[in-house]
Short mmCIF file of C-alpha atoms in Angstrom, two decimals:
data_model
loop_
_atom_site.label_atom_id
_atom_site.label_comp_id
_atom_site.label_asym_id
_atom_site.label_seq_id
_atom_site.Cartn_x
_atom_site.Cartn_y
_atom_site.Cartn_z
CA MET A 1 0.03 -0.01 -0.01
CA THR A 2 0.93 3.66 -0.22
CA ALA A 3 3.71 4.99 1.94
CA ARG A 4 1.60 8.02 3.01
CA PRO A 5 0.03 7.05 6.37
CA ASP A 6 -2.76 9.55 5.94
CA LEU A 7 -3.88 7.73 2.73
CA ARG A 8 -4.10 4.26 4.36
CA SER A 9 -7.26 2.33 3.50
CA ILE A 10 -10.01 1.71 5.99
CA THR A 11 -9.26 -2.05 5.98
CA THR A 12 -5.55 -1.26 6.78
CA ILE A 13 -6.33 1.13 9.59
CA ALA A 14 -9.16 -0.86 11.18
CA PRO A 15 -7.02 -3.71 12.79
CA LEU A 16 -4.65 -0.95 14.16
CA LEU A 17 -7.61 0.89 15.72
CA ARG A 18 -8.95 -2.29 17.13
CA ALA A 19 -5.59 -3.18 18.61
CA GLY A 20 -5.20 0.26 20.22
CA THR A 21 -2.00 0.98 18.21
CA VAL A 22 -3.72 3.88 16.42
CA SER A 23 -6.02 6.37 18.15
CA PRO A 24 -9.28 7.59 16.64
CA VAL A 25 -8.58 11.06 18.19
CA ASP A 26 -5.11 11.17 16.42
CA LEU A 27 -6.78 10.12 13.10
CA VAL A 28 -9.42 12.88 13.43
CA ARG A 29 -6.64 15.48 14.38
CA GLY A 30 -4.64 14.37 11.33
CA CYS A 31 -7.64 14.74 9.05
CA LEU A 32 -8.46 18.23 10.50
CA THR A 33 -4.81 19.23 9.93
CA ARG A 34 -5.10 18.29 6.30
CA ILE A 35 -8.41 20.02 5.80
CA ASP A 36 -6.87 23.18 7.30
CA GLY A 37 -3.75 22.68 5.12
CA ARG A 38 -5.43 23.02 1.74
CA PRO A 39 -8.33 25.49 2.10
CA GLU A 40 -8.04 26.63 -1.47
CA LEU A 41 -9.44 23.29 -2.68
CA ASN A 42 -12.84 24.07 -1.09
CA ALA A 43 -13.37 20.41 -0.30
CA PHE A 44 -15.58 21.01 2.78
CA ILE A 45 -18.54 23.22 3.47
CA THR A 46 -18.87 22.37 7.10
CA VAL A 47 -16.09 20.82 9.27
CA MET A 48 -17.47 19.26 12.48
CA ARG A 49 -14.28 19.80 14.42
CA GLU A 50 -15.43 19.63 18.16
CA ARG A 51 -18.08 17.01 17.53
CA ALA A 52 -15.65 14.82 15.62
CA LEU A 53 -13.00 15.03 18.28
CA ALA A 54 -15.55 14.33 21.00
CA ASP A 55 -16.99 11.31 19.09
CA ALA A 56 -13.42 10.12 18.46
CA ALA A 57 -12.64 10.24 22.19
CA VAL A 58 -15.75 8.19 22.94
CA ALA A 59 -14.83 5.65 20.19
CA GLU A 60 -11.36 5.27 21.65
CA GLN A 61 -12.87 4.52 25.07
CA GLU A 62 -15.31 2.04 23.67
CA ILE A 63 -12.69 0.18 21.66
CA ARG A 64 -10.39 0.14 24.79
CA ALA A 65 -13.25 -1.25 26.81
CA GLY A 66 -13.65 -4.09 24.30
CA HIS A 67 -16.85 -2.81 22.67
CA TYR A 68 -15.46 -2.87 19.10
CA LEU A 69 -18.18 -2.28 16.55
CA GLY A 70 -16.36 -3.26 13.37
CA PRO A 71 -14.13 -1.92 10.64
CA LEU A 72 -15.53 1.64 10.65
CA HIS A 73 -15.27 2.09 14.49
CA GLY A 74 -13.22 5.21 15.01
CA VAL A 75 -12.67 5.94 11.27
CA PRO A 76 -13.20 9.58 10.09
CA VAL A 77 -15.59 9.82 7.20
CA SER A 78 -17.32 12.74 5.42
CA VAL A 79 -20.71 13.12 3.80
CA LYS A 80 -21.76 15.28 0.80
CA ASP A 81 -23.46 18.34 2.00
CA LEU A 82 -26.96 17.56 0.64
CA ILE A 83 -27.31 14.74 3.22
CA ASP A 84 -28.81 15.66 6.50
CA VAL A 85 -26.71 15.53 9.66
CA ALA A 86 -28.58 16.58 12.77
CA GLY A 87 -27.43 19.91 14.13
CA THR A 88 -25.54 21.05 10.95
CA PRO A 89 -26.98 22.94 8.05
CA THR A 90 -27.69 21.13 4.82
CA THR A 91 -26.73 23.61 2.04
CA ALA A 92 -26.64 21.47 -1.05
CA GLY A 93 -23.96 23.87 -2.20
CA SER A 94 -26.63 26.52 -2.69
CA ALA A 95 -27.07 30.13 -1.61
CA LEU A 96 -30.62 29.37 -0.66
CA PRO A 97 -31.32 29.38 3.04
CA PRO A 98 -30.14 25.88 4.31
CA ARG A 99 -32.32 23.44 6.14
CA TYR A 100 -31.38 22.62 9.73
CA PRO A 101 -32.29 19.02 10.21
CA ARG A 102 -33.17 17.78 13.67
CA ALA A 103 -32.46 14.15 12.62
CA ASP A 104 -29.69 12.39 10.74
CA ALA A 105 -30.48 10.92 7.36
CA PRO A 106 -30.77 7.09 7.75
CA VAL A 107 -27.45 6.63 5.86
CA VAL A 108 -25.74 8.80 8.48
CA THR A 109 -27.43 6.95 11.28
CA ARG A 110 -26.21 3.67 9.84
CA LEU A 111 -22.61 4.96 9.67
CA ARG A 112 -22.78 6.25 13.17
CA GLU A 113 -24.14 2.90 14.42
CA ALA A 114 -21.09 1.34 12.68
CA GLY A 115 -18.93 3.56 14.76
CA ALA A 116 -17.68 5.96 12.02
CA ILE A 117 -16.74 9.49 13.04
CA LEU A 118 -18.39 12.21 10.98
CA ILE A 119 -15.67 14.78 10.33
CA GLY A 120 -17.61 17.17 8.00
CA LYS A 121 -19.75 17.82 5.00
CA THR A 122 -18.21 18.10 1.58
CA ASN A 123 -18.61 20.67 -1.09
CA LEU A 124 -20.57 19.87 -4.32
CA HIS A 125 -22.01 21.29 -7.50
CA GLU A 126 -25.05 23.31 -6.59
CA PHE A 127 -27.91 20.91 -5.86
CA ALA A 128 -25.92 18.13 -7.41
CA PHE A 129 -27.02 19.47 -10.74
CA GLY A 130 -23.61 19.52 -12.53
CA THR A 131 -20.56 17.48 -13.22
CA THR A 132 -17.74 19.81 -12.37
CA SER A 133 -18.32 21.06 -8.72
CA GLU A 134 -17.51 24.59 -9.95
CA GLU A 135 -21.03 26.09 -9.37
CA SER A 136 -21.15 26.19 -5.59
CA ALA A 137 -22.10 29.09 -3.34
CA PHE A 138 -19.03 28.02 -1.27
CA GLY A 139 -16.59 28.34 -4.07
CA PRO A 140 -15.54 25.86 -6.80
CA VAL A 141 -13.97 22.61 -5.65
CA ARG A 142 -10.45 22.45 -7.14
CA HIS A 143 -8.46 19.46 -8.37
CA PRO A 144 -5.58 18.63 -5.89
CA LEU A 145 -3.18 18.11 -8.78
CA ASP A 146 -3.95 21.43 -10.48
CA PRO A 147 -6.29 23.96 -8.89
CA SER A 148 -7.25 25.25 -12.40
CA ARG A 149 -8.91 21.88 -13.06
CA SER A 150 -12.28 20.42 -11.91
CA PRO A 151 -12.15 17.40 -9.73
CA GLY A 152 -15.49 16.29 -11.36
CA GLY A 153 -18.77 16.32 -9.74
CA SER A 154 -21.19 16.64 -8.41
CA SER A 155 -19.53 14.98 -5.36
CA GLY A 156 -16.22 16.74 -6.09
CA GLY A 157 -15.40 17.66 -2.41
CA ALA A 158 -15.71 14.02 -1.41
CA ALA A 159 -13.11 12.85 -3.98
CA VAL A 160 -10.76 15.67 -3.19
CA ALA A 161 -11.07 14.94 0.54
CA LEU A 162 -10.06 11.27 -0.07
CA VAL A 163 -7.12 12.12 -2.33
CA GLU A 164 -5.83 14.65 0.31
CA GLY A 165 -6.28 12.45 3.39
CA MET A 166 -8.94 14.58 4.87
CA CYS A 167 -11.06 11.56 5.66
CA PHE A 168 -10.96 7.81 5.07
CA GLY A 169 -14.23 7.25 3.42
CA SER A 170 -16.99 9.47 2.00
CA VAL A 171 -20.68 9.40 1.10
CA GLY A 172 -21.70 10.81 -2.30
CA THR A 173 -24.82 10.82 -4.41
CA ASP A 174 -25.09 9.71 -8.12
CA THR A 175 -27.94 10.75 -10.33
CA GLY A 176 -26.10 10.60 -13.73
CA GLY A 177 -22.65 9.74 -12.50
CA SER A 178 -21.93 12.08 -9.57
CA VAL A 179 -20.18 9.47 -7.46
CA ARG A 180 -18.26 7.84 -10.36
CA ILE A 181 -17.33 11.00 -12.33
CA PRO A 182 -15.23 12.66 -9.48
CA SER A 183 -13.89 9.29 -8.45
CA ALA A 184 -12.67 8.96 -12.07
CA ALA A 185 -11.26 12.51 -12.31
CA CYS A 186 -9.42 12.12 -8.97
CA GLY A 187 -8.38 8.45 -9.17
CA THR A 188 -10.44 7.03 -6.34
CA VAL A 189 -13.06 4.21 -6.05
CA GLY A 190 -16.83 5.09 -6.34
CA LEU A 191 -19.77 2.85 -6.08
CA LYS A 192 -23.31 3.41 -7.40
CA PRO A 193 -25.33 0.64 -5.89
CA CYS A 194 -28.82 -0.46 -7.04
CA PRO A 195 -31.75 1.86 -6.50
CA ASP A 196 -32.90 2.01 -2.86
CA GLU A 197 -30.17 -0.18 -1.50
CA VAL A 198 -29.04 2.90 0.38
CA SER A 199 -31.78 5.17 1.47
CA CYS A 200 -32.32 8.54 -0.12
CA GLU A 201 -34.40 9.78 2.82
CA GLY A 202 -32.94 12.97 4.29
CA VAL A 203 -31.04 13.62 1.10
CA VAL A 204 -31.81 16.74 -1.05
CA ALA A 205 -33.24 15.19 -4.22
CA LEU A 206 -32.16 15.94 -7.69
CA SER A 207 -34.19 13.32 -9.57
CA THR A 208 -36.28 11.12 -7.38
CA THR A 209 -36.20 8.06 -9.77
CA LEU A 210 -32.50 8.47 -10.71
CA ASP A 211 -30.90 9.38 -7.44
CA HIS A 212 -28.55 6.85 -5.68
CA VAL A 213 -26.40 7.25 -2.52
CA GLY A 214 -23.10 5.48 -2.65
CA PRO A 215 -19.68 5.25 -0.93
CA MET A 216 -16.46 6.78 -2.23
CA THR A 217 -13.20 5.32 -0.97
CA ARG A 218 -9.60 4.59 -1.76
CA THR A 219 -10.00 0.89 -2.45
CA VAL A 220 -12.70 -1.66 -3.37
CA ALA A 221 -12.50 -3.34 0.07
CA ASP A 222 -13.18 0.05 1.65
CA ALA A 223 -16.20 0.62 -0.64
CA ALA A 224 -17.55 -2.85 0.48
CA VAL A 225 -17.09 -1.93 4.14
CA MET A 226 -18.83 1.39 3.70
CA PHE A 227 -21.55 -0.04 1.53
CA HIS A 228 -22.38 -2.76 4.09
CA ALA A 229 -22.64 -0.23 6.76
CA MET A 230 -24.70 2.17 4.66
CA GLN A 231 -27.19 -0.37 3.36
CA THR A 232 -30.79 0.22 4.29
CA ARG A 233 -32.36 -2.36 2.10
CA PRO A 234 -31.43 -6.00 2.82
CA PRO A 235 -29.29 -7.65 0.10
CA LEU A 236 -31.15 -9.91 -2.34
CA HIS A 237 -28.71 -12.80 -1.91
CA GLY A 238 -31.39 -15.36 -2.61
CA LEU A 239 -31.60 -14.22 -6.25
CA ARG A 240 -27.86 -14.51 -6.93
CA PRO A 241 -27.17 -17.16 -9.60
CA ALA A 242 -24.25 -19.66 -8.80
CA ARG A 243 -21.13 -18.59 -10.55
CA ALA A 244 -20.39 -20.71 -13.60
CA ALA A 245 -17.13 -22.63 -13.67
CA GLY A 246 -14.45 -21.28 -16.05
CA PRO A 247 -12.83 -17.86 -16.59
CA ARG A 248 -14.52 -14.64 -15.64
CA VAL A 249 -16.06 -12.99 -18.70
CA LEU A 250 -16.05 -9.20 -19.11
CA GLY A 251 -18.19 -7.64 -21.82
CA VAL A 252 -16.77 -4.43 -23.35
CA PRO A 253 -19.59 -2.33 -25.01
CA GLU A 254 -17.56 -0.91 -27.87
CA PRO A 255 -20.29 0.84 -29.83
CA TYR A 256 -21.09 4.21 -28.28
CA PHE A 257 -19.09 3.67 -25.09
CA CYS A 258 -15.57 3.18 -26.61
CA GLU A 259 -15.97 5.34 -29.73
CA ARG A 260 -15.00 8.81 -28.70
CA LEU A 261 -12.32 8.84 -26.02
CA ASP A 262 -9.37 10.96 -25.12
CA PRO A 263 -6.27 9.07 -26.38
CA GLY A 264 -4.98 8.70 -22.79
CA VAL A 265 -8.23 7.04 -21.75
CA ARG A 266 -8.20 4.82 -24.76
CA GLN A 267 -4.58 3.68 -23.91
CA ALA A 268 -5.55 2.95 -20.35
CA LEU A 269 -8.50 0.87 -21.45
CA ALA A 270 -6.32 -1.08 -23.97
CA ARG A 271 -3.66 -1.64 -21.22
CA ALA A 272 -6.24 -2.85 -18.70
CA LEU A 273 -7.85 -5.22 -21.29
CA ASP A 274 -4.38 -6.63 -22.21
CA THR A 275 -3.45 -7.17 -18.50
CA LEU A 276 -6.83 -8.88 -17.76
CA ARG A 277 -6.52 -11.13 -20.77
CA HIS A 278 -3.10 -12.21 -19.63
CA ALA A 279 -4.52 -12.79 -16.13
CA GLY A 280 -7.06 -15.25 -17.57
CA TYR A 281 -10.11 -13.08 -18.00
CA GLU A 282 -12.17 -13.64 -21.15
CA ILE A 283 -12.89 -10.25 -22.88
CA ARG A 284 -15.86 -10.13 -25.10
CA SER A 285 -17.24 -7.32 -27.30
CA VAL A 286 -20.84 -6.66 -26.67
CA ALA A 287 -23.37 -3.90 -27.77
CA ILE A 288 -26.10 -2.21 -25.87
CA GLU A 289 -28.99 -1.56 -28.21
CA HIS A 290 -30.41 1.98 -28.30
CA ALA A 291 -27.49 3.31 -26.10
CA ALA A 292 -27.20 6.36 -28.52
CA ARG A 293 -30.57 7.53 -27.08
CA THR A 294 -29.34 7.45 -23.44
CA ALA A 295 -28.83 11.28 -23.12
CA ASP A 296 -32.29 11.94 -24.63
CA VAL A 297 -34.03 9.56 -22.20
CA TYR A 298 -31.91 10.96 -19.26
CA VAL A 299 -32.70 14.57 -19.92
CA HIS A 300 -36.49 13.95 -20.26
CA ILE A 301 -36.44 12.37 -16.78
CA VAL A 302 -33.98 14.46 -14.85
CA LEU A 303 -35.24 17.84 -15.97
CA PRO A 304 -38.86 17.54 -15.03
CA GLU A 305 -38.12 15.65 -11.84
CA ALA A 306 -35.56 18.29 -10.72
CA SER A 307 -37.98 21.05 -11.74
CA TRP A 308 -40.79 19.45 -9.68
CA TYR A 309 -38.47 19.38 -6.57
CA HIS A 310 -37.51 23.07 -6.90
CA ALA A 311 -41.01 24.35 -7.97
CA PRO A 312 -41.63 25.80 -4.45
CA THR A 313 -38.42 27.93 -4.57
CA ILE A 314 -37.30 28.51 -8.09
CA ASP A 315 -39.53 31.60 -8.59
CA VAL A 316 -39.39 32.89 -5.04
CA HIS A 317 -35.62 32.79 -4.81
CA ALA A 318 -34.68 32.75 -8.47
CA GLU A 319 -31.78 35.13 -7.81
CA ARG A 320 -30.20 32.74 -5.31
CA TYR A 321 -29.73 30.04 -7.89
CA SER A 322 -26.62 30.19 -10.15
CA PRO A 323 -27.70 31.15 -13.70
CA GLU A 324 -26.55 27.73 -15.08
CA VAL A 325 -28.51 25.69 -12.62
CA ARG A 326 -31.55 27.95 -12.70
CA VAL A 327 -31.80 27.77 -16.46
CA ARG A 328 -31.80 23.93 -16.40
CA LEU A 329 -34.40 23.87 -13.69
CA GLN A 330 -36.59 26.25 -15.62
CA MET A 331 -36.28 24.00 -18.76
CA GLY A 332 -37.83 21.14 -16.96
CA ARG A 333 -41.06 22.97 -16.76
CA TYR A 334 -41.54 22.76 -20.54
CA ILE A 335 -41.21 18.96 -20.95
CA LEU A 336 -44.53 17.51 -21.77
CA ALA A 337 -45.97 14.70 -19.63
CA GLN A 338 -46.25 12.47 -22.72
CA ASP A 339 -42.48 12.94 -23.39
CA TYR A 340 -41.67 12.12 -19.71
CA VAL A 341 -43.79 8.93 -20.23
CA ARG A 342 -42.00 8.07 -23.39
CA ALA A 343 -38.70 8.42 -21.54
CA MET A 344 -39.88 6.09 -18.89
CA PHE A 345 -40.98 3.65 -21.48
CA LEU A 346 -37.63 3.82 -23.15
CA ARG A 347 -35.97 3.44 -19.70
CA GLY A 348 -37.45 -0.05 -19.62
CA VAL A 349 -36.18 -0.76 -23.15
CA LEU A 350 -32.67 0.38 -22.13
CA THR A 351 -32.85 -1.78 -19.03
CA ARG A 352 -33.59 -4.82 -20.96
CA ALA A 353 -30.86 -3.93 -23.45
CA VAL A 354 -28.24 -3.83 -20.65
CA ASN A 355 -29.54 -7.12 -19.31
CA ARG A 356 -29.00 -8.66 -22.73
CA ALA A 357 -25.52 -7.28 -23.04
CA LEU A 358 -24.75 -8.88 -19.68
CA GLU A 359 -25.96 -12.28 -20.72
CA GLY A 360 -22.97 -14.63 -20.47
CA CYS A 361 -20.83 -12.00 -18.87
CA ASP A 362 -19.85 -11.44 -15.26
CA ALA A 363 -19.85 -7.73 -15.79
CA LEU A 364 -19.40 -4.90 -18.35
CA LEU A 365 -16.15 -3.09 -18.50
CA LEU A 366 -16.01 0.41 -19.90
CA PRO A 367 -14.43 3.77 -19.20
CA THR A 368 -15.97 5.94 -16.57
CA LEU A 369 -15.05 9.23 -18.14
CA PRO A 370 -14.04 9.77 -21.76
CA ILE A 371 -11.78 12.60 -20.72
CA PRO A 372 -9.40 13.43 -17.90
CA ALA A 373 -10.27 16.16 -15.42
CA PRO A 374 -11.44 19.23 -17.47
CA PRO A 375 -10.35 22.88 -16.79
CA LEU A 376 -12.65 24.77 -14.57
CA GLY A 377 -14.97 27.09 -16.52
CA ALA A 378 -14.67 25.25 -19.80
CA ALA A 379 -18.05 24.98 -21.58
CA SER A 380 -16.83 22.52 -24.23
CA ILE A 381 -13.96 20.32 -24.64
CA ASP A 382 -12.12 18.54 -27.53
CA VAL A 383 -12.63 14.74 -27.34
CA ASP A 384 -10.60 12.84 -29.83
CA GLY A 385 -10.76 15.68 -32.35
CA GLN A 386 -14.50 16.45 -31.81
CA LYS A 387 -15.86 19.37 -29.80
CA GLU A 388 -18.35 18.38 -27.07
CA PRO A 389 -20.04 20.17 -24.20
CA VAL A 390 -18.14 19.34 -21.02
CA ARG A 391 -21.33 18.32 -19.14
CA ALA A 392 -22.47 15.92 -21.90
CA ALA A 393 -18.96 14.37 -22.21
CA MET A 394 -18.80 13.82 -18.47
CA LEU A 395 -22.17 12.17 -18.26
CA ARG A 396 -21.93 10.15 -21.53
CA LEU A 397 -20.66 6.94 -20.08
CA THR A 398 -22.23 6.86 -16.59
CA GLN A 399 -25.80 8.04 -16.90
CA LEU A 400 -27.17 4.88 -18.61
CA PHE A 401 -26.80 2.93 -15.39
CA ASN A 402 -28.73 5.45 -13.40
CA ILE A 403 -31.50 4.98 -15.91
CA THR A 404 -31.40 1.23 -15.78
CA GLY A 405 -30.44 0.77 -12.10
CA HIS A 406 -27.58 -1.68 -12.66
CA PRO A 407 -24.88 -1.38 -10.06
CA ALA A 408 -21.62 0.25 -11.27
CA ILE A 409 -18.26 0.90 -9.64
CA ALA A 410 -15.53 3.25 -10.90
CA LEU A 411 -11.91 1.91 -10.43
CA PRO A 412 -8.64 3.78 -10.85
CA ALA A 413 -6.83 2.54 -14.00
CA GLY A 414 -3.60 4.29 -14.16
CA ARG A 415 -2.83 7.71 -15.64
CA THR A 416 -2.62 9.49 -18.93
CA GLY A 417 0.79 10.27 -20.38
CA ASP A 418 0.60 13.79 -18.69
CA GLY A 419 -0.28 12.37 -15.32
CA TRP A 420 -4.15 12.54 -15.07
CA PRO A 421 -6.01 9.82 -13.40
CA VAL A 422 -7.96 7.52 -15.69
CA SER A 423 -10.89 5.30 -14.52
CA LEU A 424 -12.72 2.20 -15.78
CA GLN A 425 -16.11 1.18 -14.48
CA LEU A 426 -17.53 -2.31 -13.96
CA VAL A 427 -21.28 -2.71 -14.33
CA GLY A 428 -22.86 -5.75 -12.70
CA ALA A 429 -26.08 -7.64 -12.91
CA GLN A 430 -29.23 -6.08 -11.49
CA ASN A 431 -29.64 -6.56 -7.76
CA ASP A 432 -26.14 -8.01 -7.41
CA THR A 433 -24.04 -5.24 -5.94
CA GLU A 434 -22.44 -7.98 -3.77
CA GLY A 435 -21.24 -9.82 -6.91
CA LEU A 436 -19.98 -6.62 -8.41
CA LEU A 437 -17.96 -5.81 -5.32
CA GLU A 438 -16.38 -9.31 -5.36
CA LEU A 439 -15.45 -9.01 -8.98
CA ALA A 440 -14.13 -5.45 -8.52
CA ALA A 441 -11.85 -6.60 -5.79
CA GLU A 442 -10.50 -9.37 -7.98
CA VAL A 443 -9.96 -6.94 -10.88
CA GLU A 444 -8.58 -4.03 -8.97
CA PRO A 445 -4.87 -5.15 -8.71
CA TYR A 446 -4.84 -5.45 -12.53
CA MET A 447 -6.11 -1.94 -13.00
CA ILE A 448 -4.23 0.37 -10.67
CA GLY A 449 -0.84 -0.17 -12.23
CA GLY A 450 1.21 -1.58 -9.50
CA ASP A 451 1.79 0.75 -6.50
CA GLY A 452 -1.91 0.75 -5.38
CA SER A 453 -1.74 4.45 -4.48
CA VAL A 454 -4.72 6.87 -4.58
CA GLY A 455 -4.74 8.58 -7.86
CA GLY A 456 -4.18 5.48 -9.94
CA GLY A 457 -0.58 4.63 -9.91
CA ALA A 458 2.55 6.26 -11.06
CA GLY A 459 2.55 9.67 -12.49
CA MET B 1 -48.17 18.16 -29.71
CA GLN B 2 -45.96 18.57 -32.69
CA ILE B 3 -42.37 19.51 -31.83
CA ASP B 4 -42.45 22.77 -33.84
CA VAL B 5 -45.68 23.85 -32.19
CA TRP B 6 -44.32 22.95 -28.78
CA LEU B 7 -41.15 24.83 -29.45
CA LYS B 8 -42.91 27.95 -30.55
CA ALA B 9 -45.22 27.86 -27.47
CA ALA B 10 -42.31 27.25 -25.10
CA CYS B 11 -40.23 30.07 -26.64
CA ASP B 12 -43.12 32.46 -26.44
CA ASP B 13 -43.73 31.53 -22.79
CA ALA B 14 -40.12 31.98 -21.96
CA GLU B 15 -40.21 35.45 -23.56
CA ARG B 16 -43.25 36.35 -21.55
CA ARG B 17 -41.63 35.26 -18.37
CA GLY B 18 -38.53 37.37 -19.12
CA LEU B 19 -36.37 34.31 -19.72
CA PRO B 20 -34.99 34.79 -23.27
CA GLU B 21 -31.79 32.97 -22.30
CA LEU B 22 -33.87 29.70 -22.39
CA LYS B 23 -34.56 29.91 -26.08
CA PRO B 24 -31.30 28.35 -27.43
CA LEU B 25 -31.61 25.64 -24.79
CA LEU B 26 -35.23 24.92 -25.74
CA GLU B 27 -34.06 24.56 -29.33
CA THR B 28 -31.55 21.88 -28.17
CA LEU B 29 -34.19 20.29 -26.05
CA ALA B 30 -36.56 20.15 -29.08
CA ARG B 31 -33.90 18.20 -31.03
CA SER B 32 -33.55 15.81 -28.15
CA THR B 33 -37.37 15.42 -27.87
CA ALA B 34 -37.53 14.69 -31.56
CA ALA B 35 -34.84 11.95 -31.16
CA LEU B 36 -36.80 10.58 -28.21
CA ARG B 37 -40.10 10.42 -30.01
CA GLU B 38 -38.44 8.69 -33.00
CA ALA B 39 -36.81 6.12 -30.67
CA ASP B 40 -40.24 5.55 -29.11
CA ARG B 41 -41.90 5.09 -32.48
CA SER B 42 -39.21 2.71 -33.78
CA VAL B 43 -39.14 0.54 -30.64
CA ARG B 44 -42.91 0.32 -30.64
CA ALA B 45 -42.93 -0.67 -34.28
CA VAL B 46 -40.89 -3.68 -33.58
CA MET B 47 -42.79 -4.51 -30.43
CA ALA B 48 -45.97 -5.00 -32.35
CA ASP B 49 -47.68 -6.87 -29.49
CA THR B 50 -47.25 -3.84 -27.13
CA ALA B 51 -48.10 -1.19 -29.72
CA PRO B 52 -51.15 0.83 -28.68
CA PRO B 53 -54.34 -0.35 -30.45
CA GLU B 54 -54.81 1.75 -33.62
CA ASN B 55 -58.44 1.08 -34.32
CA LEU B 56 -59.73 2.27 -30.96
CA ALA B 57 -60.92 5.81 -30.72
CA PRO B 58 -59.74 7.81 -27.58
CA PRO B 59 -62.16 8.23 -24.91
CA ASP B 60 -64.68 11.18 -25.21
CA GLY B 61 -62.96 14.46 -24.64
CA LEU B 62 -59.40 13.18 -25.38
CA GLU B 63 -59.51 13.56 -29.06
CA ASP B 64 -56.90 16.37 -28.89
CA GLU B 65 -54.41 14.30 -26.95
#
């Protein structure tokens, strides 16, 4: 593992906490020091300094007294600031008056029950309605490798916090890719589970039928630890088919998903496929029918659903929304009900198409982002010789699996020639997040390029 | 509602509300809606068994739908 002790994984630190050789209070102090050390990154909106230190002291006493709760006990974690934490404002990155929840969101309750220490609430793209984390009333989140670049979004602060050792795990939300996109841009692991596996209660909604809550971590094993603690719907183990004998099969959806990629991303994909083939994996080319219509289906669901959520405030507080987010919310009002229903019908069609692509495969493997971290403020970007809006490019490879509900996990897959993290995602069968996590743990060593460090290997 | 009729009504409404900045985005949305409707039509064409019955008149009062 990495030599930087502040970037140790949860599974590495947990036995040390249990043995008493590492103190939760010291871990929290270290995280606070690193948060204070890079304020220009705007990773956090609220730092729960006193509460985190007090909770860590309690955890230390509990562990010492033999009341060890498990691998998250005493581990500092953060949550995206659209998730309710009792006693702290929920801002959603907006200039609107925040809400002051009296109760924790169920996902926060679960993490606390597992012994995790909440260190703070991370910055995000306003109302999670963007992929760059640059539109936030609390300042743009900046990429740790170059502050002129975006760390991706909307859960940008969470990914930055992980890369910088400001916490050991984080909770994000993913409506079109908002857990996986910043994980890809920053070189961390991000899991979008199946719908409702982790409760969206107490979470500011973007699109009620597309929203997912998921863990963001440094390793797959950590993602599993966080996911198991966060789960609010029991796993559907009974439906898992027995794994067939023979090599693992990964389906690569080449049409649409591998056609327009940054050369560095293309090279990383080719490198990973080559490594996996040599390791005994069978790589199979597959196609997802109607994939080219993904963005059309997505926009006709997300816009009216977001517009509905913001209907009570968009006129009254119009000036408190950033122009970019306000315009998109206003657009949602013009989508006809019949077109929303058409999108919902095609959602089913796309779901069946992904199921067909998965037939005979253990998972799909494809890039998470077609580009490395984009410059802040860029409206469009050149992708393999073609100009494309940044937002469309960043959502292009992730949003399908929010539409269909298949579990997906972003994994670091090395770096481009000029040092930017690249990520590949694995997409698993419906209702089998457990199977996806098992496979991701098997595949992870072949993807991260050797040194296992956060950020995806050398560079 | 036909796309061009919808687009004109939407742009007029945006103008009335003092939101002229919406117009180019509505034009982009109109292209996306046209693609969505075409996909819907083509999928339904191959799913003949789930296509809406063509020889049934809509219920009273819904002729304009």
